Amino acid sequence: MSEAGITFEALAAGAPTDALAAMTFPIYRPLLSLAPTSRHPEQGDPRRIQPLAVVARAGGELLGLALGEQPLAGGPPPELLSLFVRPEVRQHGIGAALVGAFEEELVRRGFTEVAAVYTAGKPAIAAVERIFAGRNWEAPRPRTLSVRFPPARALESDLFSPRRMRALGAGLDLFPWESAERQELEEIRASHERQPWITPALAPWRFEGADFDPISSIGARYRGAIVGWVLNHRVDERTVRFTCSFMRKDISRRGRIVPLYHESLRRLAAAGVPRATFITPVVYPNMIRFIERWIAPIAEFSGETRGVRKRLAAAADAADRP
Ligand SMILES: CC(C)(COP(=O)(O)OP(=O)(O)OC[C@H]1O[C@@H](n2cnc3c(N)ncnc32)[C@H](O)[C@@H]1OP(=O)(O)O)[C@@H](O)C(=O)NCCC(=O)NCCS
């Protein structure tokens, strides 16, 4: 594809990627090597994917990047993960053309659908949503609520008052998750297999093989057995993400998980980690209410993530019609 001397092409494996690294988020930079990988093992998603990068160039100069992934073995549709156009050439249709070229490349590779998830609340999102609407993607749907906040500030919240922590923590033995015995972990899995008690998406074994954050990942025992966990991951040097929080149902009533958050945040603050993020699917309304009530007021940033999709085969048919 070419527009006024601009070309849009899939990046070839082995091509230099230095200049492209600054055009996507640190977490996605490894994808620029185009080597097949598991994208989110730390979120319990070990799916194998093939990265796909489409670049915009003019006279050998890089103008923009659309970076995404395609599944290697069935599963969810390919996803566009990040879109970037150099500031001095924005508002000339390059962003829209990059998305178009990304779609075309997927059609060429035999895919019939494409999806994307993005965080609303950032300045560029108006442009991104116009691009999707202009290219006939389905209307965006809310997926998660995401908040970013300083751990030290969160500790000042009434939620964590010493009196409340004593009451809610009674009978719970909190421990760093890294000190959990292998045998204990096997026992919770075996007991779940005998009689399910763990929300599948929040089972700790889903996150095995991904390095959880040893400072702030906390477990709780009750009467000698592990009943809850808060498992976190490093996003970058300054940021830890709360990935997976669970407490056995008979114990979780009335916020018995809160002392685990408290211990986790206390350790983050003591270690000088300046940022924590929480990303909660909208399908967990209790958690959304908890975040809106207690975390959103002290958040530096809070935004919804939205999901969008497009059926590519239908779009290709439409384009073929006279
Ligand atoms: C988002 C981005 C890729 C858009 O690139 P672009 O080349 O300027 O996009 P286009 O020129 O194709 O513009 C697409 C549409 O958005 C509109 N638009 C562009 N900038 C806009 C802005 N700041 N506010 C509102 N609308 C805007 C354009 O008018 C156009 O709409 P139209 O076709 O209905 O007129 C670019 O702004 C960017 O790189 N931002 C920083 C990175 C980022 O945040 N990416 C998104 C998250 S991954």
Short mmCIF file of C-alpha atoms and ligand atoms in Angstrom, two decimals:
data_model
loop_
_atom_site.label_atom_id
_atom_site.label_comp_id
_atom_site.label_asym_id
_atom_site.label_seq_id
_atom_site.Cartn_x
_atom_site.Cartn_y
_atom_site.Cartn_z
CA MET A 1 0.00 0.00 0.00
CA SER A 2 1.33 3.48 -0.78
CA GLU A 3 0.03 7.01 -0.12
CA ALA A 4 1.92 10.09 -1.24
CA GLY A 5 5.23 8.22 -1.16
CA ILE A 6 4.46 6.45 2.10
CA THR A 7 4.68 2.66 2.15
CA PHE A 8 2.97 0.33 4.61
CA GLU A 9 4.56 -3.09 4.93
CA ALA A 10 4.83 -6.00 7.34
CA LEU A 11 8.18 -5.92 9.08
CA ALA A 12 10.46 -8.74 7.95
CA ALA A 13 12.09 -11.01 10.52
CA GLY A 14 15.68 -9.93 11.16
CA ALA A 15 15.05 -6.28 10.18
CA PRO A 16 16.63 -3.72 12.54
CA THR A 17 14.19 -2.68 15.28
CA ASP A 18 16.11 -0.01 17.23
CA ALA A 19 14.05 2.88 15.87
CA LEU A 20 10.80 0.94 16.37
CA ALA A 21 11.35 0.24 20.07
CA ALA A 22 10.42 3.82 20.98
CA MET A 23 7.15 3.42 19.05
CA THR A 24 5.59 0.88 21.39
CA PHE A 25 5.22 0.15 25.10
CA PRO A 26 8.20 -1.45 26.90
CA ILE A 27 6.14 -4.56 27.61
CA TYR A 28 5.60 -5.14 23.86
CA ARG A 29 9.15 -4.37 22.67
CA PRO A 30 10.30 -8.00 22.77
CA LEU A 31 7.63 -8.73 20.12
CA LEU A 32 9.61 -6.68 17.59
CA SER A 33 12.00 -9.62 17.16
CA LEU A 34 8.97 -11.36 15.56
CA ALA A 35 9.89 -14.58 17.36
CA PRO A 36 6.92 -16.75 18.41
CA THR A 37 6.29 -16.40 22.14
CA SER A 38 3.76 -16.74 24.96
CA ARG A 39 2.48 -13.26 25.45
CA HIS A 40 1.00 -13.15 28.96
CA PRO A 41 2.20 -16.13 30.98
CA GLU A 42 2.13 -13.86 34.05
CA GLN A 43 -1.62 -13.41 33.56
CA GLY A 44 -2.25 -17.11 33.32
CA ASP A 45 -2.37 -16.97 29.54
CA PRO A 46 0.29 -19.26 28.09
CA ARG A 47 -1.11 -19.08 24.51
CA ARG A 48 1.57 -19.15 21.81
CA ILE A 49 1.44 -16.21 19.44
CA GLN A 50 3.26 -14.93 16.38
CA PRO A 51 4.02 -11.18 16.54
CA LEU A 52 3.06 -9.07 13.53
CA ALA A 53 4.42 -5.57 12.93
CA VAL A 54 3.34 -3.24 10.12
CA VAL A 55 5.50 -0.17 9.57
CA ALA A 56 4.94 3.09 7.69
CA ARG A 57 7.96 4.48 5.85
CA ALA A 58 8.74 7.43 3.63
CA GLY A 59 12.06 7.55 1.80
CA GLY A 60 13.55 4.99 4.14
CA GLU A 61 12.44 6.92 7.21
CA LEU A 62 10.14 5.25 9.75
CA LEU A 63 6.90 7.14 10.36
CA GLY A 64 4.76 4.73 12.37
CA LEU A 65 4.14 1.25 13.71
CA ALA A 66 1.13 -1.02 14.20
CA LEU A 67 2.15 -3.94 16.42
CA GLY A 68 0.05 -6.98 17.17
CA GLU A 69 -0.10 -10.72 17.38
CA GLN A 70 -1.75 -13.67 15.71
CA PRO A 71 -2.55 -16.92 17.54
CA LEU A 72 -0.43 -19.91 16.58
CA ALA A 73 -3.00 -22.55 17.51
CA GLY A 74 -6.63 -21.45 17.40
CA GLY A 75 -8.10 -19.52 20.32
CA PRO A 76 -8.96 -15.82 20.33
CA PRO A 77 -8.58 -13.76 17.14
CA PRO A 78 -5.44 -11.81 16.24
CA GLU A 79 -5.02 -8.63 18.23
CA LEU A 80 -3.70 -5.17 17.46
CA LEU A 81 -1.68 -4.25 20.56
CA SER A 82 -0.25 -0.81 19.86
CA LEU A 83 -0.41 1.93 17.28
CA PHE A 84 1.99 4.83 16.94
CA VAL A 85 2.62 7.62 14.46
CA ARG A 86 5.51 10.09 14.80
CA PRO A 87 4.13 13.35 16.29
CA GLU A 88 5.24 15.57 13.38
CA VAL A 89 3.26 13.55 10.82
CA ARG A 90 0.04 12.92 12.80
CA GLN A 91 -3.40 13.93 11.50
CA HIS A 92 -2.52 12.95 7.93
CA GLY A 93 -4.28 9.60 7.88
CA ILE A 94 -1.16 7.52 8.58
CA GLY A 95 -2.64 5.98 11.75
CA ALA A 96 -5.76 4.89 9.88
CA ALA A 97 -3.69 3.55 6.98
CA LEU A 98 -1.50 1.54 9.38
CA VAL A 99 -4.61 -0.10 10.86
CA GLY A 100 -5.84 -0.79 7.31
CA ALA A 101 -2.51 -2.38 6.35
CA PHE A 102 -2.53 -4.44 9.55
CA GLU A 103 -6.02 -5.75 8.65
CA GLU A 104 -4.94 -6.53 5.08
CA GLU A 105 -1.93 -8.46 6.31
CA LEU A 106 -4.19 -10.57 8.55
CA VAL A 107 -6.56 -11.28 5.66
CA ARG A 108 -3.55 -12.38 3.60
CA ARG A 109 -2.60 -14.73 6.42
CA GLY A 110 -6.08 -16.25 6.39
CA PHE A 111 -7.68 -14.60 9.44
CA THR A 112 -11.31 -13.48 9.43
CA GLU A 113 -11.41 -11.38 12.57
CA VAL A 114 -9.25 -8.88 14.47
CA ALA A 115 -9.57 -7.45 17.98
CA ALA A 116 -7.96 -4.73 20.08
CA VAL A 117 -8.07 -3.63 23.71
CA TYR A 118 -7.03 -0.15 24.80
CA THR A 119 -7.25 2.08 27.86
CA ALA A 120 -9.60 5.04 27.63
CA GLY A 121 -8.65 8.27 29.34
CA LYS A 122 -5.40 8.89 27.45
CA PRO A 123 -5.28 11.84 25.04
CA ALA A 124 -4.73 9.79 21.86
CA ILE A 125 -7.81 7.64 22.44
CA ALA A 126 -10.17 10.01 20.62
CA ALA A 127 -8.04 9.52 17.51
CA VAL A 128 -7.82 5.74 17.99
CA GLU A 129 -11.61 5.44 18.36
CA ARG A 130 -12.16 7.56 15.26
CA ILE A 131 -9.81 5.32 13.35
CA PHE A 132 -11.68 2.16 14.43
CA ALA A 133 -15.08 3.73 13.72
CA GLY A 134 -13.87 4.98 10.33
CA ARG A 135 -12.71 1.48 9.42
CA ASN A 136 -16.01 -0.11 10.46
CA TRP A 137 -14.86 -1.88 13.60
CA GLU A 138 -17.69 -2.78 16.02
CA ALA A 139 -18.51 -0.20 18.70
CA PRO A 140 -16.17 -0.37 21.73
CA ARG A 141 -17.30 -2.38 24.79
CA PRO A 142 -16.06 -1.87 28.37
CA ARG A 143 -13.80 -4.71 29.50
CA THR A 144 -11.93 -3.73 32.63
CA LEU A 145 -11.45 -0.90 35.06
CA SER A 146 -7.81 0.03 35.46
CA VAL A 147 -6.34 2.23 38.20
CA ARG A 148 -2.82 3.36 39.02
CA PHE A 149 -1.94 4.66 42.48
CA PRO A 150 1.02 5.16 44.86
CA PRO A 151 1.15 2.33 47.46
CA ALA A 152 2.24 4.71 50.23
CA ARG A 153 -0.81 6.90 49.62
CA ALA A 154 -3.18 3.94 49.59
CA LEU A 155 -1.97 2.93 53.05
CA GLU A 156 -3.34 6.20 54.46
CA SER A 157 -6.85 5.19 53.44
CA ASP A 158 -9.45 4.49 56.13
CA LEU A 159 -9.83 1.11 54.51
CA PHE A 160 -6.60 0.05 56.20
CA SER A 161 -7.21 1.52 59.67
CA PRO A 162 -5.39 -0.54 62.35
CA ARG A 163 -8.69 -1.41 64.04
CA ARG A 164 -10.19 -2.70 60.81
CA MET A 165 -7.03 -4.64 59.96
CA ARG A 166 -7.05 -6.36 63.36
CA ALA A 167 -10.70 -7.32 62.96
CA LEU A 168 -10.45 -8.53 59.36
CA GLY A 169 -7.08 -10.23 59.85
CA ALA A 170 -8.13 -12.25 62.91
CA GLY A 171 -7.23 -15.90 62.46
CA LEU A 172 -5.35 -15.29 59.21
CA ASP A 173 -1.66 -16.05 58.96
CA LEU A 174 -0.17 -13.88 56.19
CA PHE A 175 3.03 -14.96 54.49
CA PRO A 176 5.16 -14.01 51.45
CA TRP A 177 3.89 -16.16 48.59
CA GLU A 178 7.44 -17.21 47.71
CA SER A 179 7.66 -19.04 51.04
CA ALA A 180 4.63 -21.27 50.28
CA GLU A 181 5.67 -24.93 50.43
CA ARG A 182 5.41 -26.89 47.22
CA GLN A 183 3.36 -29.47 49.07
CA GLU A 184 0.87 -26.81 50.23
CA LEU A 185 0.43 -25.61 46.66
CA GLU A 186 -0.14 -29.14 45.48
CA GLU A 187 -2.69 -29.61 48.25
CA ILE A 188 -4.81 -26.60 47.24
CA ARG A 189 -4.84 -27.85 43.67
CA ALA A 190 -5.74 -31.39 44.75
CA SER A 191 -8.49 -30.15 47.07
CA HIS A 192 -9.88 -28.00 44.25
CA GLU A 193 -9.88 -31.03 41.96
CA ARG A 194 -11.76 -33.04 44.61
CA GLN A 195 -14.27 -30.25 45.13
CA PRO A 196 -13.93 -26.96 43.18
CA TRP A 197 -13.60 -23.87 45.37
CA ILE A 198 -11.31 -21.58 43.36
CA THR A 199 -12.53 -19.23 40.61
CA PRO A 200 -10.78 -20.79 37.58
CA ALA A 201 -9.33 -17.51 36.27
CA LEU A 202 -7.81 -16.84 39.70
CA ALA A 203 -6.19 -20.20 40.35
CA PRO A 204 -2.53 -19.71 41.33
CA TRP A 205 -1.28 -22.55 39.13
CA ARG A 206 -2.35 -20.58 36.06
CA PHE A 207 0.47 -18.19 36.83
CA GLU A 208 3.17 -20.81 37.31
CA GLY A 209 6.23 -20.24 35.19
CA ALA A 210 5.79 -16.46 35.36
CA ASP A 211 7.90 -14.56 37.84
CA PHE A 212 5.52 -13.07 40.38
CA ASP A 213 6.73 -10.09 42.39
CA PRO A 214 8.39 -11.58 45.48
CA ILE A 215 8.06 -8.38 47.53
CA SER A 216 4.31 -7.93 47.31
CA SER A 217 2.81 -11.34 46.50
CA ILE A 218 1.10 -12.50 49.70
CA GLY A 219 -0.70 -15.64 50.79
CA ALA A 220 -3.01 -16.29 53.74
CA ARG A 221 -3.45 -19.45 55.78
CA TYR A 222 -6.48 -20.13 57.91
CA ARG A 223 -6.36 -23.03 60.35
CA GLY A 224 -3.18 -24.23 58.68
CA ALA A 225 -4.46 -24.30 55.08
CA ILE A 226 -3.86 -21.77 52.31
CA VAL A 227 -7.16 -19.97 51.67
CA GLY A 228 -6.18 -16.82 49.79
CA TRP A 229 -3.57 -15.03 47.74
CA VAL A 230 -2.68 -11.73 46.17
CA LEU A 231 -0.27 -12.40 43.30
CA ASN A 232 1.46 -9.49 41.66
CA HIS A 233 3.84 -8.89 38.78
CA ARG A 234 6.41 -6.28 37.91
CA VAL A 235 5.36 -4.21 34.91
CA ASP A 236 8.51 -2.09 34.91
CA GLU A 237 11.06 -0.78 37.42
CA ARG A 238 8.57 1.58 39.03
CA THR A 239 5.34 -0.36 38.71
CA VAL A 240 3.82 -3.49 40.18
CA ARG A 241 0.53 -4.88 38.92
CA PHE A 242 -1.96 -6.64 41.19
CA THR A 243 -2.71 -9.53 38.85
CA CYS A 244 -4.74 -12.09 40.77
CA SER A 245 -6.52 -11.84 44.13
CA PHE A 246 -8.60 -14.62 45.62
CA MET A 247 -10.01 -15.63 49.00
CA ARG A 248 -11.96 -18.79 49.80
CA LYS A 249 -15.63 -17.90 49.67
CA ASP A 250 -16.62 -18.87 53.21
CA ILE A 251 -13.87 -16.56 54.50
CA SER A 252 -13.96 -13.78 51.92
CA ARG A 253 -17.18 -12.20 53.15
CA ARG A 254 -16.87 -8.74 54.62
CA GLY A 255 -13.52 -7.99 53.08
CA ARG A 256 -11.26 -10.54 54.68
CA ILE A 257 -8.92 -10.16 51.70
CA VAL A 258 -8.21 -6.55 52.65
CA PRO A 259 -5.41 -7.44 55.13
CA LEU A 260 -3.61 -9.18 52.25
CA TYR A 261 -3.77 -6.00 50.18
CA HIS A 262 -2.59 -4.07 53.21
CA GLU A 263 0.43 -6.32 53.72
CA SER A 264 1.20 -6.23 50.02
CA LEU A 265 1.03 -2.42 49.84
CA ARG A 266 2.99 -2.05 53.08
CA ARG A 267 5.81 -4.08 51.57
CA LEU A 268 5.71 -2.13 48.29
CA ALA A 269 5.85 1.19 50.14
CA ALA A 270 8.73 -0.07 52.32
CA ALA A 271 10.61 -1.13 49.18
CA GLY A 272 10.07 2.31 47.63
CA VAL A 273 7.97 1.06 44.70
CA PRO A 274 6.13 4.23 43.62
CA ARG A 275 3.28 2.75 41.57
CA ALA A 276 0.76 -0.02 41.75
CA THR A 277 -1.87 -0.86 39.17
CA PHE A 278 -5.08 -2.82 39.45
CA ILE A 279 -6.90 -4.07 36.38
CA THR A 280 -10.28 -5.67 37.06
CA PRO A 281 -12.60 -7.24 34.49
CA VAL A 282 -16.06 -5.64 34.58
CA VAL A 283 -17.46 -9.16 35.10
CA TYR A 284 -16.38 -8.89 38.78
CA PRO A 285 -18.83 -6.23 40.01
CA ASN A 286 -17.85 -6.55 43.71
CA MET A 287 -14.26 -5.83 42.85
CA ILE A 288 -15.30 -2.90 40.63
CA ARG A 289 -17.31 -1.44 43.54
CA PHE A 290 -14.33 -1.95 45.85
CA ILE A 291 -12.03 -0.11 43.44
CA GLU A 292 -14.48 2.71 42.81
CA ARG A 293 -15.01 3.23 46.51
CA TRP A 294 -11.49 2.87 47.87
CA ILE A 295 -8.88 3.10 45.14
CA ALA A 296 -10.28 5.50 42.54
CA PRO A 297 -10.24 8.45 44.99
CA ILE A 298 -6.47 8.13 45.52
CA ALA A 299 -5.62 7.06 41.98
CA GLU A 300 -3.23 9.04 39.79
CA PHE A 301 -4.94 7.54 36.80
CA SER A 302 -8.12 5.61 36.35
CA GLY A 303 -9.56 4.48 33.07
CA GLU A 304 -11.66 1.85 31.51
CA THR A 305 -10.20 -0.59 29.05
CA ARG A 306 -12.36 -1.14 26.00
CA GLY A 307 -12.44 -3.95 23.53
CA VAL A 308 -13.17 -3.61 19.81
CA ARG A 309 -13.48 -6.16 17.02
CA LYS A 310 -13.92 -6.36 13.31
CA ARG A 311 -14.92 -9.23 11.04
CA LEU A 312 -12.37 -9.11 8.28
CA ALA A 313 -14.03 -11.45 5.82
CA ALA A 314 -17.19 -9.29 5.76
CA ALA A 315 -15.08 -6.19 5.22
CA ALA A 316 -13.24 -7.83 2.32
CA ASP A 317 -16.59 -8.84 0.76
CA ALA A 318 -17.86 -5.29 1.07
CA ALA A 319 -14.71 -3.90 -0.53
CA ASP A 320 -15.12 -6.34 -3.46
CA ARG A 321 -18.64 -5.19 -4.24
CA PRO A 322 -18.90 -2.80 -7.17
C1 LIG B 1 -3.28 7.56 17.79
C2 LIG B 1 -2.35 7.91 16.62
C3 LIG B 1 -1.66 6.64 16.16
C4 LIG B 1 -3.17 8.48 15.46
O1 LIG B 1 -2.32 8.64 14.35
P1 LIG B 1 -2.65 9.68 13.16
O2 LIG B 1 -1.76 9.35 12.03
O3 LIG B 1 -2.65 11.06 13.67
O4 LIG B 1 -4.14 9.24 12.84
P2 LIG B 1 -4.99 9.71 11.56
O5 LIG B 1 -4.35 10.90 10.92
O6 LIG B 1 -5.20 8.50 10.74
O7 LIG B 1 -6.32 10.19 12.28
C5 LIG B 1 -7.37 9.33 12.48
C6 LIG B 1 -8.59 10.08 12.96
O8 LIG B 1 -8.38 10.59 14.28
C7 LIG B 1 -8.60 12.01 14.27
N1 LIG B 1 -7.65 12.58 15.19
C8 LIG B 1 -6.32 12.63 15.05
N2 LIG B 1 -5.78 13.21 16.15
C9 LIG B 1 -6.79 13.52 16.97
C10 LIG B 1 -6.90 14.13 18.24
N3 LIG B 1 -5.79 14.54 18.89
N4 LIG B 1 -8.11 14.29 18.79
C11 LIG B 1 -9.22 13.86 18.16
N5 LIG B 1 -9.21 13.27 16.94
C12 LIG B 1 -7.99 13.12 16.36
C13 LIG B 1 -8.37 12.42 12.87
O9 LIG B 1 -9.06 13.62 12.60
C14 LIG B 1 -8.96 11.26 12.10
O10 LIG B 1 -10.35 11.28 12.16
P3 LIG B 1 -11.23 11.46 10.81
O11 LIG B 1 -10.69 10.44 9.84
O12 LIG B 1 -12.61 11.16 11.26
O13 LIG B 1 -10.95 12.85 10.41
C15 LIG B 1 -1.30 8.96 17.06
O14 LIG B 1 -1.97 10.05 17.62
C16 LIG B 1 -0.29 8.46 18.06
O15 LIG B 1 0.71 7.84 17.69
N6 LIG B 1 -0.50 8.72 19.37
C17 LIG B 1 0.42 8.30 20.40
C18 LIG B 1 0.42 6.80 20.62
C19 LIG B 1 -0.84 6.28 21.22
O16 LIG B 1 -1.30 6.77 22.23
N7 LIG B 1 -1.43 5.24 20.61
C20 LIG B 1 -2.68 4.68 21.05
C21 LIG B 1 -2.56 3.64 22.09
S1 LIG B 1 -1.69 2.22 21.58
#
